[in-house]
Coordinates of C-alpha atoms in Angstrom, one line a residue:
X6 CA 52.6 21.3 226.6
X7 CA 55.4 19.3 225.0
X8 CA 54.4 20.4 221.7
X9 CA 54.4 24.0 222.8
X10 CA 57.7 23.6 224.6
X11 CA 59.1 22.0 221.4
X12 CA 58.0 24.9 219.2
X13 CA 58.9 27.3 221.9
X14 CA 62.4 25.9 222.2
X15 CA 62.7 25.9 218.5
X16 CA 61.7 29.5 218.3
X17 CA 63.8 30.4 221.3
X18 CA 66.9 28.8 219.9
X19 CA 67.0 31.1 216.9
X20 CA 68.2 34.7 217.1
X21 CA 65.6 37.2 216.9
X22 CA 64.7 38.4 213.4
X23 CA 66.5 35.5 211.7
X24 CA 64.7 33.5 209.0
X25 CA 65.8 29.9 208.7
X26 CA 65.4 30.0 204.9
X27 CA 68.3 32.5 204.7
X28 CA 70.9 29.7 205.2
X29 CA 69.4 27.6 202.4
X30 CA 72.0 26.9 199.6
X31 CA 71.4 29.0 196.4
X32 CA 70.7 27.1 193.1
X33 CA 73.7 26.4 190.9
X34 CA 74.0 29.0 188.0
X35 CA 77.6 28.5 186.8
X36 CA 76.8 27.3 183.3
X37 CA 74.7 29.3 180.8
X38 CA 71.7 27.9 179.1
X39 CA 72.8 26.2 175.8
X40 CA 69.7 27.4 174.0
X41 CA 70.3 31.0 174.9
X42 CA 74.0 30.7 173.8
X43 CA 73.0 29.4 170.4
X44 CA 70.6 32.4 170.0
X45 CA 73.5 34.7 170.8
X46 CA 75.7 33.1 168.1
X47 CA 73.0 33.5 165.5
X48 CA 72.5 37.1 166.4
X49 CA 76.2 37.9 166.2
X50 CA 76.4 36.1 162.8
X51 CA 73.4 38.2 161.5
X52 CA 75.2 41.4 162.6
X53 CA 78.4 40.3 160.8
X54 CA 76.5 39.5 157.6
X55 CA 74.8 42.9 157.7
X56 CA 78.2 44.7 158.2
X57 CA 79.8 42.8 155.3
X58 CA 76.8 43.6 153.1
X59 CA 77.1 47.3 153.9
X60 CA 80.8 47.3 153.2
X61 CA 80.2 45.6 149.9
X62 CA 77.7 48.2 149.0
X63 CA 80.2 51.0 149.8
X64 CA 82.8 49.3 147.7
X65 CA 80.4 48.9 144.8
X66 CA 79.5 52.6 145.0
X67 CA 83.2 53.7 145.0
X68 CA 83.9 51.4 142.1
X69 CA 80.9 52.9 140.2
X70 CA 82.2 56.4 140.8
X71 CA 85.7 55.5 139.6
X72 CA 84.3 53.9 136.4
X73 CA 82.4 57.1 135.7
X74 CA 85.6 59.2 136.2
X75 CA 87.5 56.9 134.0
X76 CA 84.9 57.1 131.2
X77 CA 84.8 60.9 131.5
X78 CA 88.6 61.1 131.3
X79 CA 88.7 58.9 128.2
X80 CA 86.4 61.2 126.2
X81 CA 88.1 63.6 123.7
X82 CA 88.7 67.0 125.1
X83 CA 87.4 68.7 121.9
X84 CA 83.7 68.5 121.2
X85 CA 83.0 66.7 124.5
X86 CA 79.5 67.0 126.0
X87 CA 80.9 68.3 129.3
X88 CA 83.8 70.6 128.6
X89 CA 86.2 71.7 131.3
X90 CA 85.1 75.0 133.0
X91 CA 88.2 76.8 131.5
X92 CA 87.3 75.7 128.0
X93 CA 83.6 76.4 128.4
X94 CA 84.3 79.9 129.7
X95 CA 86.7 80.6 126.9
X96 CA 84.5 79.3 124.1
X97 CA 81.1 80.4 125.3
X98 CA 82.2 83.6 127.1
X99 CA 85.0 85.0 125.0
X100 CA 84.8 83.5 121.5
X101 CA 81.0 83.5 121.1
X102 CA 80.1 86.6 123.1
X103 CA 83.3 88.6 123.5
X104 CA 83.3 88.7 127.3
X105 CA 86.9 89.3 128.5
X106 CA 86.4 88.6 132.2
X107 CA 88.4 85.8 133.9
X108 CA 90.7 85.4 130.9
X109 CA 94.5 85.2 131.0
X110 CA 96.4 87.8 129.0
X111 CA 99.7 86.6 127.6
X112 CA 101.4 90.0 126.9
X113 CA 102.4 93.0 128.8
X114 CA 100.2 95.2 126.8
X115 CA 96.5 95.7 127.6
X116 CA 94.6 92.4 127.1
X117 CA 92.4 93.6 124.4
X118 CA 95.6 94.5 122.3
X119 CA 97.7 91.4 123.0
X120 CA 95.1 88.6 122.9
X121 CA 94.3 85.9 125.4
X122 CA 95.9 82.5 126.1
X123 CA 94.1 79.6 124.6
X124 CA 93.1 76.9 127.2
X125 CA 95.5 74.0 127.4
X126 CA 92.9 71.5 126.0
X127 CA 92.5 73.6 122.8
X128 CA 96.2 74.3 122.5
X129 CA 96.9 70.5 122.8
X130 CA 94.6 69.8 119.9
X131 CA 96.3 72.5 117.8
X132 CA 99.7 71.0 118.6
X133 CA 98.5 67.4 117.8
X134 CA 97.0 68.5 114.4
X135 CA 100.2 70.4 113.6
X136 CA 102.3 67.3 114.2
X137 CA 100.0 65.4 111.8
X138 CA 100.0 67.8 108.9
X139 CA 103.3 69.6 109.3
X140 CA 105.9 67.2 107.8
X141 CA 109.1 68.7 109.2
X142 CA 107.6 69.3 112.7
X143 CA 106.7 65.6 112.8
X144 CA 110.4 64.5 112.3
X145 CA 112.3 67.4 113.9
X146 CA 113.3 68.1 117.6
X147 CA 110.6 70.4 119.2
X148 CA 111.2 72.2 122.5
X149 CA 108.7 74.3 124.4
X150 CA 110.0 77.6 125.8
X151 CA 108.6 80.1 128.3
X152 CA 110.2 83.1 126.6
X153 CA 110.7 84.3 123.1
X154 CA 114.4 83.6 123.0
X155 CA 116.0 80.1 123.2
X156 CA 119.6 79.1 123.1
X157 CA 121.3 75.7 123.1
X158 CA 125.0 74.8 123.4
X159 CA 126.2 72.1 121.0
X160 CA 129.5 70.3 121.3
X161 CA 131.5 70.7 118.1
X162 CA 134.3 68.4 119.2
X163 CA 134.3 65.3 121.3
X164 CA 135.8 64.6 124.7
X165 CA 139.4 63.3 124.3
X166 CA 140.4 60.1 126.1
X167 CA 143.5 57.9 126.4
X168 CA 144.9 54.6 127.7
X169 CA 147.2 54.3 130.8
X170 CA 148.5 51.5 133.0
X171 CA 147.1 50.9 136.5
X172 CA 149.6 53.0 138.3
X173 CA 150.5 55.6 135.7
X174 CA 149.6 59.2 135.9
X175 CA 146.5 60.5 134.2
X176 CA 147.4 63.4 131.8
X177 CA 144.8 66.1 131.3
X178 CA 142.6 65.6 128.1
X179 CA 141.5 68.3 125.8
X180 CA 138.2 70.1 126.6
X181 CA 135.4 69.9 124.0
X182 CA 134.5 73.1 122.2
X183 CA 130.9 74.3 122.1
X184 CA 128.8 76.4 119.7
X185 CA 125.7 78.3 120.6
X186 CA 122.6 77.6 118.6
X187 CA 120.0 80.4 118.7
X188 CA 117.0 79.7 116.4
X189 CA 115.7 82.8 114.7
X190 CA 112.1 83.3 115.8
X191 CA 109.0 85.1 114.5
X192 CA 105.3 85.5 115.3
X193 CA 103.3 83.0 113.2
X194 CA 99.6 84.1 112.9
X195 CA 96.3 83.0 111.4
X196 CA 93.2 85.0 111.1
X197 CA 90.1 82.8 110.4
X198 CA 86.6 84.4 110.3
X199 CA 83.2 83.2 111.2
X200 CA 79.8 84.9 110.9
X201 CA 77.9 85.9 114.0
X202 CA 75.1 83.6 113.0
X203 CA 77.5 80.7 113.1
X204 CA 78.7 81.7 116.6
X205 CA 75.1 82.1 117.9
X206 CA 74.3 78.5 116.7
X207 CA 74.8 76.3 119.8
X208 CA 75.2 73.3 117.5
X209 CA 78.3 74.8 115.8
X210 CA 81.4 73.2 117.2
X211 CA 83.4 76.3 117.6
X212 CA 86.3 74.6 119.4
X213 CA 87.1 72.0 116.7
X214 CA 86.5 74.5 113.9
X215 CA 88.9 77.1 115.4
X216 CA 91.6 74.5 116.3
X217 CA 91.4 73.0 112.8
X218 CA 91.6 76.4 111.0
X219 CA 94.6 77.6 113.1
X220 CA 96.4 74.3 112.8
X221 CA 96.0 74.2 109.0
X222 CA 97.2 77.7 108.5
X223 CA 100.1 77.3 110.9
X224 CA 101.2 74.1 109.2
X225 CA 101.2 75.7 105.8
X226 CA 103.3 78.7 106.9
X227 CA 105.7 76.9 109.2
X228 CA 106.3 74.1 106.6
X229 CA 107.7 76.6 104.2
X230 CA 109.8 78.3 106.9
X231 CA 111.4 75.1 108.2
X232 CA 112.5 74.2 104.7
X233 CA 113.6 77.5 103.2
X234 CA 112.9 80.2 105.7
X235 CA 115.2 83.3 105.6
X236 CA 115.7 83.6 109.3
X237 CA 114.4 87.2 109.3
X238 CA 111.4 87.3 111.7
X239 CA 110.9 83.6 110.9
X240 CA 112.7 80.3 111.3
X241 CA 115.8 79.6 109.2
X242 CA 115.2 76.7 106.9
X243 CA 117.7 73.8 106.6
X244 CA 118.1 74.6 102.9
X245 CA 119.1 78.2 103.7
X246 CA 122.4 77.1 105.4
X247 CA 126.0 77.1 104.1
X248 CA 126.6 74.1 101.9
X249 CA 129.8 72.4 100.8
X250 CA 131.0 69.1 99.4
X251 CA 133.6 68.5 102.1
X252 CA 133.2 65.6 104.5
X253 CA 132.2 66.0 108.1
X254 CA 135.8 65.8 109.5
X255 CA 137.0 68.8 107.5
X256 CA 133.9 70.8 106.9
X257 CA 133.2 73.9 109.1
X258 CA 130.6 73.6 111.8
X259 CA 127.2 74.7 110.5
X260 CA 127.9 73.9 106.8
X261 CA 125.9 71.1 105.3
X262 CA 127.3 68.5 102.9
X263 CA 125.7 67.8 99.5
X264 CA 126.3 65.3 96.7
X265 CA 125.8 66.2 93.1
X266 CA 123.6 64.2 90.7
X267 CA 126.1 64.2 87.8
X268 CA 123.5 66.1 85.6
X269 CA 123.1 69.8 85.4
X270 CA 119.4 69.6 84.6
X271 CA 118.0 66.5 86.2
X272 CA 118.5 63.5 88.5
X273 CA 120.9 61.9 86.2
X274 CA 121.2 58.3 84.9
X275 CA 122.6 56.8 88.0
X276 CA 120.3 58.2 90.7
X277 CA 120.1 54.9 92.6
X278 CA 123.9 55.0 93.1
X279 CA 123.8 58.7 94.1
X280 CA 121.1 57.9 96.7
X281 CA 123.3 55.1 98.2
X282 CA 126.2 57.6 98.4
X283 CA 123.9 60.1 100.1
X284 CA 122.9 57.4 102.7
X285 CA 126.4 56.4 103.6
X286 CA 127.7 60.0 103.7
X287 CA 125.7 60.1 106.9
X288 CA 127.4 58.6 110.0
X289 CA 126.0 55.4 111.3
X290 CA 124.8 57.0 114.5
X291 CA 122.5 59.4 112.5
X292 CA 121.3 56.7 110.1
X293 CA 119.2 55.2 112.9
X294 CA 116.0 57.2 112.5
X295 CA 117.0 58.9 109.2
X296 CA 114.4 59.7 106.5
X297 CA 114.3 61.0 102.9
X298 CA 112.5 64.3 102.4
X299 CA 111.2 65.4 99.0
X300 CA 108.1 66.8 97.3
X301 CA 105.5 64.8 95.4
X302 CA 106.9 65.8 92.0
X303 CA 110.4 64.5 92.8
X304 CA 108.8 61.5 94.5
X305 CA 107.1 60.6 91.2
X306 CA 110.4 60.4 89.4
X307 CA 112.1 58.4 92.2
X308 CA 109.3 55.8 92.4
X309 CA 110.1 54.9 88.8
X310 CA 113.7 53.8 89.6
X311 CA 114.5 50.1 89.0
X312 CA 117.3 47.8 89.8
X313 CA 119.3 46.0 87.2
X314 CA 116.9 43.0 87.3
X315 CA 113.9 45.3 86.8
X316 CA 112.6 45.5 90.4
X317 CA 111.5 48.9 91.8
X318 CA 113.7 50.3 94.6
X319 CA 110.6 51.9 96.0
X320 CA 108.9 49.9 98.8
X321 CA 105.3 50.9 99.5
X322 CA 104.1 50.6 103.1
X323 CA 102.4 47.3 103.6
X324 CA 100.8 48.1 106.9
X325 CA 98.4 51.1 107.5
X326 CA 100.3 53.9 109.2
X327 CA 103.7 52.6 108.1
X328 CA 105.5 55.0 105.7
X329 CA 106.7 54.1 102.2
X330 CA 110.4 53.3 102.0
X331 CA 113.2 54.1 99.6
X332 CA 116.3 51.9 99.9
X333 CA 115.1 50.8 103.3
X334 CA 114.4 54.3 104.7
X335 CA 111.0 56.1 105.2
X336 CA 110.1 58.9 102.8
X337 CA 108.4 62.1 104.0
X338 CA 106.6 64.3 101.5
X339 CA 107.2 68.0 102.0
X340 CA 105.7 70.1 99.3
X341 CA 107.9 73.1 100.1
X342 CA 111.0 71.1 98.9
X343 CA 112.1 72.5 95.5
X344 CA 111.4 70.7 92.2
X345 CA 114.1 69.1 90.1
X346 CA 115.9 72.0 88.4
X347 CA 119.5 73.1 87.8
X348 CA 121.2 74.1 91.1
X349 CA 118.3 73.0 93.3
X350 CA 118.4 70.6 96.2
X351 CA 115.3 68.5 95.7
X352 CA 116.2 65.6 98.1
X353 CA 117.3 65.7 101.7
X354 CA 118.3 62.7 103.7
X355 CA 119.1 62.7 107.4
X356 CA 118.1 62.3 111.0
X357 CA 116.1 65.5 111.6
X358 CA 115.6 64.7 115.2
X359 CA 119.3 65.3 115.6
X360 CA 119.7 67.8 112.8
X361 CA 116.9 70.4 113.1
X362 CA 115.6 72.3 116.1
X363 CA 112.1 73.9 116.5
X364 CA 111.7 76.2 119.5
X365 CA 108.2 77.6 120.3
X366 CA 106.3 79.3 123.0
X367 CA 103.9 76.9 124.6
X368 CA 100.9 79.2 124.6
X369 CA 98.8 80.2 121.6
X370 CA 97.0 83.6 121.9
X371 CA 93.7 84.5 120.3
X372 CA 92.3 88.0 119.8
X373 CA 88.6 88.3 118.9
X374 CA 87.9 91.1 116.4
X375 CA 84.2 91.7 115.5
X376 CA 84.8 95.2 114.1
X377 CA 87.2 95.0 111.1
X378 CA 85.1 93.0 108.7
X379 CA 81.5 93.2 109.7
X380 CA 79.4 91.1 109.9
X381 CA 82.2 88.5 110.3
X382 CA 84.1 88.0 113.5
X383 CA 87.8 87.3 113.1
X384 CA 89.9 85.3 115.5
X385 CA 93.5 86.5 115.2
X386 CA 95.7 83.7 116.5
X387 CA 99.5 84.0 117.1
X388 CA 102.3 81.8 118.2
X389 CA 106.0 82.5 118.5
X390 CA 108.1 79.9 116.6
X391 CA 111.8 79.6 115.8
X392 CA 113.9 77.0 113.9
X393 CA 117.5 76.4 112.9
X394 CA 119.8 73.6 111.9
X395 CA 121.1 72.0 115.1
X396 CA 123.7 69.6 113.8
X397 CA 124.7 70.0 110.1
X398 CA 126.3 66.6 110.1
X399 CA 122.9 64.9 110.6
X400 CA 121.4 66.1 107.3
X401 CA 122.7 65.6 103.7
X402 CA 121.5 67.1 100.5
X403 CA 121.3 66.0 96.8
X404 CA 122.1 68.8 94.4
X405 CA 121.2 69.0 90.7
X406 CA 124.7 69.7 89.2
X407 CA 127.0 68.1 86.8

């Protein structure tokens, strides 16, 4: 039939196995769905916020740890709740119980004979307290040495110079001369004792007690040596040097200049004028940083001095921590200075940072001795210290003489 022929022709016109729908155009998919794109943006934003929050949490944690470290570092080393392992081992192991393991010997002899090095934290506390209560140490030049002997070269003459024209020859100038300063040294020791009951008491602050006892005894002994030490197995005091009345330009190196009071038995009637002479006998370069040194008995007499119009020449410190002043210069009390007496040198004036040298070994050693004085335990502490006048031109003396 026609219909059949039509359909037959239709089917016969197409290749075998071919579907007419295969040539139909695909639906357009070039642009993404706007709703899906908005969801993607929100998801990415949520991921970014989560990453930022995690990063902020890490930063806050690091900051918290740094704050803890800073607070721990600001605590005092002595008496702290959490002591350094070195200090804890030394105090709890050696000082309290006598264990000698993992301790550093500072001598070539057997450790039990020579003693053990004090940890740096405790040694720093001893040095700090020494500077506070030892008057000469606080104003002198202090050097730390690794050996018992220390030497320093000091120029006794300056370097010569001259003037020439632009094209003139430069003649050779003279070479400065040097002198060697070798401070006499000696072993300074202290031997405080504590009962075993005190050591067994965990609440007893053994570190602070030991540091305070050592510093107090060291300050008493070295204070005397720095002023009037003989130089035989101890420092040579600045009062134990050669003295002369000649000025700096003609006096031999190492000799110290003094000025007499005008009275054979006392400070005289014109002490204020003599003190002014003493000040200006010192070169201007040394006067910057110069101080008066005397004991409390001499200081009591000096404080009564008045000017012509009745005003005291003494100027008390108006601010806490500021020293009292005499004629504009600080006054240091050193009880080892001699009293006012015929032939004595009760007052010194000078720049001790330039004039007096203290050389010491950096380590303090402690030997625990529980046997000598039972039931007490002794702590034998030693330190090698030396001292000597470095520049005799930087210190002047006032002598009781007519």
